[in-house]
Tab-separated table of C-alpha atoms and ligand atoms in Angstrom:
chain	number	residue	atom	x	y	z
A	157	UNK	CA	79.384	-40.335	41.243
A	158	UNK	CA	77.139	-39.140	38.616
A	159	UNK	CA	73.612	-36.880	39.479
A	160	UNK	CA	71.025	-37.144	37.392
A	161	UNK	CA	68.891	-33.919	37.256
A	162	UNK	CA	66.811	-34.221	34.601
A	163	UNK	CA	63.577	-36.496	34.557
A	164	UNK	CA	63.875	-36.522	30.819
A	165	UNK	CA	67.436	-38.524	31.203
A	166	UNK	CA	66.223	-41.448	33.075
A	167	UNK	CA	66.293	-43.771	30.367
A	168	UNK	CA	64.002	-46.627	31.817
A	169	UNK	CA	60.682	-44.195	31.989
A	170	UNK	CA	58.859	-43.532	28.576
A	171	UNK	CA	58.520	-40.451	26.475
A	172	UNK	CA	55.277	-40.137	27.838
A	173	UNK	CA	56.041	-40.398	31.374
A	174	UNK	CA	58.552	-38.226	31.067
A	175	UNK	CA	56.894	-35.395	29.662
A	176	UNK	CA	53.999	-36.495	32.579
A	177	UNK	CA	56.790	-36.020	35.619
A	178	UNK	CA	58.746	-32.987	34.139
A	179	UNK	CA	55.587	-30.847	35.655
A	180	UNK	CA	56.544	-31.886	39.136
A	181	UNK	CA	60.168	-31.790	38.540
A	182	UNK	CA	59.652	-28.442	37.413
A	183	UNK	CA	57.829	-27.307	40.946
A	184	UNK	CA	59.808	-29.516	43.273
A	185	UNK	CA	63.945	-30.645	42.599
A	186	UNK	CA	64.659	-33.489	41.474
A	187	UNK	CA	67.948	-35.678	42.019
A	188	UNK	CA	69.648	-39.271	41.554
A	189	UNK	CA	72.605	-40.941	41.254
A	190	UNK	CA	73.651	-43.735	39.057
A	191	UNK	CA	74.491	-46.201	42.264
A	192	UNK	CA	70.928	-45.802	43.568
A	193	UNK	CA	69.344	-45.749	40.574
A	194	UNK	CA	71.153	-49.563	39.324
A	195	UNK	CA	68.922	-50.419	42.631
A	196	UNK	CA	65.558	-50.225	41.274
A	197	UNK	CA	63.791	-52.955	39.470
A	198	UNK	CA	62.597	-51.203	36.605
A	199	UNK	CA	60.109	-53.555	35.527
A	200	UNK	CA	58.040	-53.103	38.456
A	201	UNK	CA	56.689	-49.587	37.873
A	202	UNK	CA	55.560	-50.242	42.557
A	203	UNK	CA	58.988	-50.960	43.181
A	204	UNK	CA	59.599	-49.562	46.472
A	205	UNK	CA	63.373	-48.342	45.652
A	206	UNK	CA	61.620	-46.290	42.766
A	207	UNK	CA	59.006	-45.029	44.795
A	208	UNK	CA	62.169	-43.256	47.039
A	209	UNK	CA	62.876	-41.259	44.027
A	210	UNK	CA	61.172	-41.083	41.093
A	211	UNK	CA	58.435	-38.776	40.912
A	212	UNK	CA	54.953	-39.672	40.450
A	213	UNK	CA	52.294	-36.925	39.503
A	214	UNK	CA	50.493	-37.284	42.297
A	215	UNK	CA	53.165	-35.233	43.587
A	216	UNK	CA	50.767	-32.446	42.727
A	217	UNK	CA	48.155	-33.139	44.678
A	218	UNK	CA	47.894	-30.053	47.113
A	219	UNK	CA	47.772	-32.121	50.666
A	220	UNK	CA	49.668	-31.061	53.693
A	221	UNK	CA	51.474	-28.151	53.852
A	222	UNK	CA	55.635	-26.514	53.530
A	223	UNK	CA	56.245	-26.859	57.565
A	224	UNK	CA	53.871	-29.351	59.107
A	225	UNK	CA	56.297	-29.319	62.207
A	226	UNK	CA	56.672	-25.731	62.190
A	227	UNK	CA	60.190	-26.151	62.491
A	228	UNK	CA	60.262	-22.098	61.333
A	229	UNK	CA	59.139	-21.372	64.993
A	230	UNK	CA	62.082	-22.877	66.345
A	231	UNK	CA	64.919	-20.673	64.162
A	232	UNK	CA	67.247	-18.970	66.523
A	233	UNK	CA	68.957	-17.634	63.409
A	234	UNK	CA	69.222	-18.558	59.805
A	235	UNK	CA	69.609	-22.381	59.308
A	236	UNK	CA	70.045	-23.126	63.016
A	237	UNK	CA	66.731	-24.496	65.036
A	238	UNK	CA	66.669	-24.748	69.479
A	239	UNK	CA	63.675	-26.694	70.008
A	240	UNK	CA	64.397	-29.112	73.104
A	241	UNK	CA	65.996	-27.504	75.826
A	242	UNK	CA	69.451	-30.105	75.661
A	243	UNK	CA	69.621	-30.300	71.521
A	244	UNK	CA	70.497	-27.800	68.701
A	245	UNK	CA	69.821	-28.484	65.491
A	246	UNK	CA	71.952	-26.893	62.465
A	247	UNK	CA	71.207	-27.159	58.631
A	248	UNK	CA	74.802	-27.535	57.406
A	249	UNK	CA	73.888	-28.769	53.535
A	250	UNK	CA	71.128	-27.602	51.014
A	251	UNK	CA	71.482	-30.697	49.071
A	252	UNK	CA	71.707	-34.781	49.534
A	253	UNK	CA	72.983	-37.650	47.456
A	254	UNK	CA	69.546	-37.765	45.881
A	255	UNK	CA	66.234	-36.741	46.832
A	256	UNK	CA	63.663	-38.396	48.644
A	257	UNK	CA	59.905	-38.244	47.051
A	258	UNK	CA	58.255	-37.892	50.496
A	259	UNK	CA	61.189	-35.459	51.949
A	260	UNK	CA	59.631	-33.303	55.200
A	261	UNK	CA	61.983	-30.311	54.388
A	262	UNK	CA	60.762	-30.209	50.704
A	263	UNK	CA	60.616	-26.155	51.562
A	264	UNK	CA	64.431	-26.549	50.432
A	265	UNK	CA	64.222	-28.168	47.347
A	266	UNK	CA	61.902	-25.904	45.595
A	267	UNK	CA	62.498	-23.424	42.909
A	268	UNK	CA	63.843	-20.632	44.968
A	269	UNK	CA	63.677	-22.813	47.984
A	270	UNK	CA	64.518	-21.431	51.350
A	271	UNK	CA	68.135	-21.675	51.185
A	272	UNK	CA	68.903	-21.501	55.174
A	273	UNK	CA	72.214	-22.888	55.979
A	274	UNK	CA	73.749	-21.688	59.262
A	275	UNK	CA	76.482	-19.624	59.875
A	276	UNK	CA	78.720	-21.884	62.161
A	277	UNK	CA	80.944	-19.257	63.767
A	278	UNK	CA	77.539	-17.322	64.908
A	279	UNK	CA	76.034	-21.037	65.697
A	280	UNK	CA	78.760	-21.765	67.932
A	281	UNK	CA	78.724	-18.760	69.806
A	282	UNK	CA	75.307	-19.619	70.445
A	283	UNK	CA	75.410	-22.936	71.882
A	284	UNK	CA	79.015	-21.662	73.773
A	285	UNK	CA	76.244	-19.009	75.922
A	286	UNK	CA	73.461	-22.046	75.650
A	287	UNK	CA	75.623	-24.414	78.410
A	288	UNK	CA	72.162	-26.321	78.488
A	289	UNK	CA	73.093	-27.649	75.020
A	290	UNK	CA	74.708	-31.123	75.044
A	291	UNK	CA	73.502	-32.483	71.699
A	292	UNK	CA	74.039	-30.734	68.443
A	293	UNK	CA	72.411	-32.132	65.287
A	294	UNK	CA	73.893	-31.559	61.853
A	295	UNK	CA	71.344	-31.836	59.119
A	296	UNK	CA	69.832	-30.281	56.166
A	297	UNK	CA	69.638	-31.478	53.043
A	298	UNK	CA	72.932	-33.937	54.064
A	299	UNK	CA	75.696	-33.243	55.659
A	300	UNK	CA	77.952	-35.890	53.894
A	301	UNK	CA	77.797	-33.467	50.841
A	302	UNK	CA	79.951	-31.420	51.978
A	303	UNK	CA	83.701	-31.964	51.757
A	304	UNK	CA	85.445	-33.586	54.502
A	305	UNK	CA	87.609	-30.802	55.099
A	306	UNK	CA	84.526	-28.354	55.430
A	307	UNK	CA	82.449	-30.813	57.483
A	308	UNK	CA	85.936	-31.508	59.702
A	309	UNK	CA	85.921	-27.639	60.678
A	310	UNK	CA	82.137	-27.462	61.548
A	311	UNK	CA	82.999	-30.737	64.173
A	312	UNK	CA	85.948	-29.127	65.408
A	313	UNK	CA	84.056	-25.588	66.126
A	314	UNK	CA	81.887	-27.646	67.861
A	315	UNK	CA	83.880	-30.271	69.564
A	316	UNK	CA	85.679	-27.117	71.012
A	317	UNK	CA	82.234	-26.055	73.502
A	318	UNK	CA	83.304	-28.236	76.467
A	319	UNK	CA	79.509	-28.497	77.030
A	320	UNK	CA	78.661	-30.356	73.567
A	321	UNK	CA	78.680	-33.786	74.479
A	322	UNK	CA	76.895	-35.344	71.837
A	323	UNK	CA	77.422	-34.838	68.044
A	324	UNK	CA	74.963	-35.527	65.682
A	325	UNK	CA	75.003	-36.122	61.792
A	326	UNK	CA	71.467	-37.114	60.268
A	327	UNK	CA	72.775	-38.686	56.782
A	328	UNK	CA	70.948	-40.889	53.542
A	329	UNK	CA	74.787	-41.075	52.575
A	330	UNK	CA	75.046	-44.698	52.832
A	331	UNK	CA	72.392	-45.407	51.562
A	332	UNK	CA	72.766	-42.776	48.176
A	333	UNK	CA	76.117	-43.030	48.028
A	334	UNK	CA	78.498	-45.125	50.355
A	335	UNK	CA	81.122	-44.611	48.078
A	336	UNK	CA	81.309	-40.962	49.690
A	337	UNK	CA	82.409	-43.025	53.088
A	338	UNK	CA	84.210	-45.681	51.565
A	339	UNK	CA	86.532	-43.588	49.142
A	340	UNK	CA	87.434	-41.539	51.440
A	341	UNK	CA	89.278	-42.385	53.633
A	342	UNK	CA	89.562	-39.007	55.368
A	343	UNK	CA	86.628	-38.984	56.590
A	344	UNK	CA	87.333	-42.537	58.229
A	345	UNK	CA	89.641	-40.269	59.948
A	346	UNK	CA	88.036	-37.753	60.927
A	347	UNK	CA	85.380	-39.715	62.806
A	348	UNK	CA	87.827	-41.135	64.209
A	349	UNK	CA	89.096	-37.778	65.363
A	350	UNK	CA	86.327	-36.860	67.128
A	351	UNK	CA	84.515	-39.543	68.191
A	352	UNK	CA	86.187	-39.217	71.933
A	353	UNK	CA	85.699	-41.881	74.580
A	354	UNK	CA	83.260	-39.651	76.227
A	355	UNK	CA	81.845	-37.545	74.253
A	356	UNK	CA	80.786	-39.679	70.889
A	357	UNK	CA	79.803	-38.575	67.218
A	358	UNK	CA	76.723	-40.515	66.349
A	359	UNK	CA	75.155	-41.276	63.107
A	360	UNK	CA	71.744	-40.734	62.585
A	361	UNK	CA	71.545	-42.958	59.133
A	362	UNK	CA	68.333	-43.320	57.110
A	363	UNK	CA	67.343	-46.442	55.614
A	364	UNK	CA	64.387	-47.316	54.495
A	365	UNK	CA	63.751	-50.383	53.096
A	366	UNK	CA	65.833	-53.149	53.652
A	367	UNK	CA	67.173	-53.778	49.481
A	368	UNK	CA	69.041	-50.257	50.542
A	369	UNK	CA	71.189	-52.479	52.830
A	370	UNK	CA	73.465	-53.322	49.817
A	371	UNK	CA	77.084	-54.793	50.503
A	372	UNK	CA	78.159	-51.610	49.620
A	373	UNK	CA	76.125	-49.709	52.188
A	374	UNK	CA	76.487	-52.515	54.895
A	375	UNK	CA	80.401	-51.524	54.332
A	376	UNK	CA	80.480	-48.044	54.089
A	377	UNK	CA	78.572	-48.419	57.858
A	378	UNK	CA	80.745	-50.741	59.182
A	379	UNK	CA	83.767	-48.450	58.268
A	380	UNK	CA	81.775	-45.764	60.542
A	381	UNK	CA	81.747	-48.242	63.417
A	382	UNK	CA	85.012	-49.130	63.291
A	383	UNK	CA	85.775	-45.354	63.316
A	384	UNK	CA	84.246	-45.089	66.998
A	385	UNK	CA	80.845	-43.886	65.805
A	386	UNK	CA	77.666	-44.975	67.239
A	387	UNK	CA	75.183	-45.670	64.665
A	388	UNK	CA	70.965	-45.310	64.976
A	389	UNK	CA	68.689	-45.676	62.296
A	390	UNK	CA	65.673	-43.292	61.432
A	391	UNK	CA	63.131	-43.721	58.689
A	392	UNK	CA	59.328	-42.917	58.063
A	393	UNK	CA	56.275	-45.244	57.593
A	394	UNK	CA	55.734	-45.240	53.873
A	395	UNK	CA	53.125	-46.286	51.737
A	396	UNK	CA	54.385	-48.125	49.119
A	397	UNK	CA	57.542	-48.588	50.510
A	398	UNK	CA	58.007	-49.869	53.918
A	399	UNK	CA	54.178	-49.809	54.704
A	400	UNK	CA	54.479	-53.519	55.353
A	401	UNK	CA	54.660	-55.947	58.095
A	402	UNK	CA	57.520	-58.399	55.797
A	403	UNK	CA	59.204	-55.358	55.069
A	404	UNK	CA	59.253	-53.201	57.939
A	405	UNK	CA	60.547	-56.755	60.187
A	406	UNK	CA	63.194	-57.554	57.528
A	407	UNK	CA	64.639	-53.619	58.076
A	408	UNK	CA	64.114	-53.388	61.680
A	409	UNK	CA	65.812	-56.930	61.990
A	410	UNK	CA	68.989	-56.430	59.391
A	411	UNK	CA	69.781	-53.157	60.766
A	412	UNK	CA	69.984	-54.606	64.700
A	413	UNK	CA	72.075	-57.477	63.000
A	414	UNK	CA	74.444	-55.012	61.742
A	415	UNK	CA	74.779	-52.671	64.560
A	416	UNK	CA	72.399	-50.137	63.426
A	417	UNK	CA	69.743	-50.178	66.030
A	418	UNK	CA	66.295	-48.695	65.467
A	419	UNK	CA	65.739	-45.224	66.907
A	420	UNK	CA	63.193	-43.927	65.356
A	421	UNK	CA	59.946	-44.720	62.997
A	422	UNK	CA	58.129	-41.925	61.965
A	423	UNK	CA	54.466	-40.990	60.918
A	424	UNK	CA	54.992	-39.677	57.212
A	425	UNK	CA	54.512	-35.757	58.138
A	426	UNK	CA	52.220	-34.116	56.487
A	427	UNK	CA	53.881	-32.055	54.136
A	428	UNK	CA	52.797	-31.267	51.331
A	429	UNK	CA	52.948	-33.553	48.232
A	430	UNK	CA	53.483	-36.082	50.429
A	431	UNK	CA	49.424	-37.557	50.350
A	432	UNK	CA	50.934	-40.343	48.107
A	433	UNK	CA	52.893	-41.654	51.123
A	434	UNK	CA	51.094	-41.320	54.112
A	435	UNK	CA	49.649	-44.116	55.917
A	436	UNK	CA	46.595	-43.539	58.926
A	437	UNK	CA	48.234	-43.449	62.138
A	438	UNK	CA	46.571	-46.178	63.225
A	439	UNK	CA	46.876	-48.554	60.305
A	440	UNK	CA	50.709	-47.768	60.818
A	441	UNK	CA	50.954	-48.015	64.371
A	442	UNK	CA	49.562	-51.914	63.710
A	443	UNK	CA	52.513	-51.923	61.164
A	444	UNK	CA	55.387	-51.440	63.091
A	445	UNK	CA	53.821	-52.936	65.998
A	446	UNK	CA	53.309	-56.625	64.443
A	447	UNK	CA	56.432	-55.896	62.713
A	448	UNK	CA	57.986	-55.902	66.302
A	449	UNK	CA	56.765	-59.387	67.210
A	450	UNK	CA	59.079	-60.841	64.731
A	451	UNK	CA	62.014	-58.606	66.117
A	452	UNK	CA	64.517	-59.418	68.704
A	453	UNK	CA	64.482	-56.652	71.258
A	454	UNK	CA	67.525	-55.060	70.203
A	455	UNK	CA	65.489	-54.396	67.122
A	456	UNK	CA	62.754	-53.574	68.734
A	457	UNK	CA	64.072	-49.974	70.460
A	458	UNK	CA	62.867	-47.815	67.861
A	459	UNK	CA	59.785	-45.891	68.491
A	460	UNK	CA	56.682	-44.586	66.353
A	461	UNK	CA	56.470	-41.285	66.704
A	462	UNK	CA	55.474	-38.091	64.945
A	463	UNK	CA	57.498	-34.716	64.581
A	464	UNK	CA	54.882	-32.409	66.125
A	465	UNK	CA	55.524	-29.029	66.460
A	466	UNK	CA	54.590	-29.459	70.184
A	467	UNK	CA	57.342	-32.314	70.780
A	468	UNK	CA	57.731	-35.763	69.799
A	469	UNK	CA	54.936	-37.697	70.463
A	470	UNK	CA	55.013	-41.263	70.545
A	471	UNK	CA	52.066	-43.680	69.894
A	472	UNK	CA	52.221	-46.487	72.588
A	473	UNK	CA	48.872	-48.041	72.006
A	474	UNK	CA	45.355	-48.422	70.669
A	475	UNK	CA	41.795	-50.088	72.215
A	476	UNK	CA	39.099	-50.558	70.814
A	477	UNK	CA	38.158	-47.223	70.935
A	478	UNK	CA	41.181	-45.299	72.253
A	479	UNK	CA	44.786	-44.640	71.356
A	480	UNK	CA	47.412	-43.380	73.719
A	481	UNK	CA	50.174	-41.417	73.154
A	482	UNK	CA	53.116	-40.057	75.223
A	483	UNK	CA	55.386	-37.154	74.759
A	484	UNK	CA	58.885	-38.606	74.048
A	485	UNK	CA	60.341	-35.291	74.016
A	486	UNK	CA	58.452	-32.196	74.263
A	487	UNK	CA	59.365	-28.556	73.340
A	488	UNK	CA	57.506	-27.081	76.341
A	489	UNK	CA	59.069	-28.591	79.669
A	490	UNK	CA	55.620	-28.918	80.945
A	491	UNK	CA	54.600	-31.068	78.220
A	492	UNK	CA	57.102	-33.296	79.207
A	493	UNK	CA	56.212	-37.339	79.195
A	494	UNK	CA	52.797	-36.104	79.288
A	495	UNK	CA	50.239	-38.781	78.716
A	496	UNK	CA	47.195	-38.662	76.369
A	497	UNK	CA	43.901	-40.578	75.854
A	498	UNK	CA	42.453	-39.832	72.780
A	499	UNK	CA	39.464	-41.318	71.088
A	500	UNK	CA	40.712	-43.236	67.995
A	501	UNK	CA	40.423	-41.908	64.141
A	502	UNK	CA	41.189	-44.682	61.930
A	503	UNK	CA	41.535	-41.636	59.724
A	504	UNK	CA	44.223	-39.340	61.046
A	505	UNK	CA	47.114	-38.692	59.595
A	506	UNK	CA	48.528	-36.434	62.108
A	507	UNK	CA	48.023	-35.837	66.053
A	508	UNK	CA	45.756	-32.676	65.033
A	509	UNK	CA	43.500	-35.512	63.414
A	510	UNK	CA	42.524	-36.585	66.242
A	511	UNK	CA	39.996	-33.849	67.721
A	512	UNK	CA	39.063	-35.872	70.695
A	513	UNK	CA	41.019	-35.985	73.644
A	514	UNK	CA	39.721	-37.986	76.588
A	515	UNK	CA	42.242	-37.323	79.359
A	516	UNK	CA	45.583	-36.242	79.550
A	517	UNK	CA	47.722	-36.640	82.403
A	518	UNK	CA	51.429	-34.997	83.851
A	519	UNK	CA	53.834	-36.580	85.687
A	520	UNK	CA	53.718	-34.618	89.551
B	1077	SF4	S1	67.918	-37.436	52.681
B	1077	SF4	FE1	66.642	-36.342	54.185
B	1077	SF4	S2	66.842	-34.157	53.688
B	1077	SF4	FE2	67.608	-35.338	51.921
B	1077	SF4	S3	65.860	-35.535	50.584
B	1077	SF4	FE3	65.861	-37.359	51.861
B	1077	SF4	S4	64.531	-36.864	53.614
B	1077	SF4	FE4	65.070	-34.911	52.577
């Protein structure tokens, strides 16, 4: 696989874009490979594979801010976050097969970034004394870029805490790069290894629009499957990229037809940079909702929700004049499946937006 990391290599853009982008490579990393970059259609300078990672200047604009989920005030120790009482979450990789425009950790890939990854050995003494933790996440940047040897031992360390049920790897891979899955076959194995019958690993992949779903990547899943994994599929609302009802249907609906079901949809966090790809909450909650109606409902289990630093807070509906939410998950047990009437702000962006709040209500 070859990484580009250069703006001024990317031989489609002009001299004069060029010079234009190397200012925001120059603040905030910038990565591709050769596979993902033969996906865009050059000619459109909107096309939504572009968008994923080529810079635009807008990049600049000062919106949003390094941690809009405050995921710092969940670090039990370098690299390794405890947020929900059942789930552990451990930054295992500071880089990915390319890098997302709109990423929500962009703290990482700045110059002199926050490096952050976790000490495993100290990690797993952790969740060993945590017996309440059943899931453990693997993330970071991706974990797919490490070797398979090195990612093996992590999943062994961990697979060794009777108590971890539930393994976790959040991963672009097949979509940057399924080459890394389907040349080695290793890692097949390894899957294989540890997904047991009752205690599964689970891919957490991340497609976003549904030209990612190549043969290629549509392979390098399948191989996962037929490993033992269990696959879900995670990706943000968009603009510009999935921020439509065609599009978001087709990638809800091809990734149910291939065994990927829909877990979750996100509200583009604010972070900042990120302005260029945020859509209302509202205006994407209509999205994905009338994207739904031409889903099957094994497409339709994914859920629109935003990463707040309070929980995960779903949107299940709008009025005329009001728009509910839920707490799918929430970091404070009290919080939990708590129920909120807001009144609506076709202008939020985030759940601080909305200043309002008409009623909220706890389960007894
Ligand atoms: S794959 Fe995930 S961590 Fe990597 S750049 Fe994209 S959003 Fe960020």
């Amino acid at each position: 696989m070859k990484y580009i990391t250069d703006i001024g290599k990317i031989k489609w853009l002009s001299e004069k874009e060029k010079t234009n982008l190397k200012k925001v490579t120059d603040r905030y990393e910038f990565k591709v490979n050769d596979y993902y970059l033969s996906l865009i259609e050059w000619k459109n300078k909107k096309d939504p594979i572009r968008r994923i990672v080529i810079p635009e200047d807008l990049e600049m604009d000062k919106w949003g801010s390094y941690d809009p989920s405050k995921e710092k005030s969940n670090l039990v120790m370098p690299g390794m976050q405890h947020k929900y009482r059942s789930t552990a979450l451990l930054l295992v990789s500071g880089t990915c097969g390319s890098i997302c425009r709109f990423c929500f950790r962009k703290r990482i890939f700045i110059k002199k970034g926050e490096a952050g990854c976790v000490n495993i050995d100290k990690a797993a003494a952790y969740i060993k004394k945590h017996k309440e933790i059943t899931n453990v996440l693997l993330t970071g940047g991706d974990p797919l870029m490490l070797p398979t040897k090195k990612l093996s031992e992590i999943i062994g360390k961990l697979r060794k805490i009777k108590t971890v049920q539930i393994i976790r790897i959040g991963t672009k891979m097949p979509a940057y790069n399924p080459d890394r899955i389907l040349k080695d076959p290793s890692f097949a194995a390894m899957v294989r290894k540890y997904s047991e019958d009752e205690r599964k690993i689970y891919f957490m992949v991340h497609f976003n629009h549904p030209r990612e779903l190549t043969p290629k990547a549509i392979k390098a899943v399948n191989v996962l499957i037929r490993a033992g994994a269990i696959m879900a599929n995670q990706t943000p609302l968009l603009r510009g990229i999935n921020d439509n009802v065609q599009t978001m249907a087709q990638l809800l609906r091809k990734l149910s037809f291939m065994g990927v079901p829909p877990y979750y949809v996100f509200q583009c966090r604010p972070t900042l940079a990120n302005k260029d790809f945020a859509v209302p909450v509202e205006k994407g909650y209509r999205i994905f909702e009338k994207a739904k109606s031409y889903c099957s409902g094994l497409a339709k289990r994914a859920k629109f929700v935003m990463s707040h630093a309070s929980g995960k807070i779903e949107v299940v509906g709008l009025t005329e004049d009001r728009i509910f939410f839920k707490y799918h998950r929430a970091k404070k047990e009290i919080d939990s499946s708590k129920f909120i009437i807001a009144k609506r702000n076709p202008k939020a962006y985030w759940f601080d937006d909305y200043k309002e709040l008409i009623r909220e209500s706890r389960l007894e």
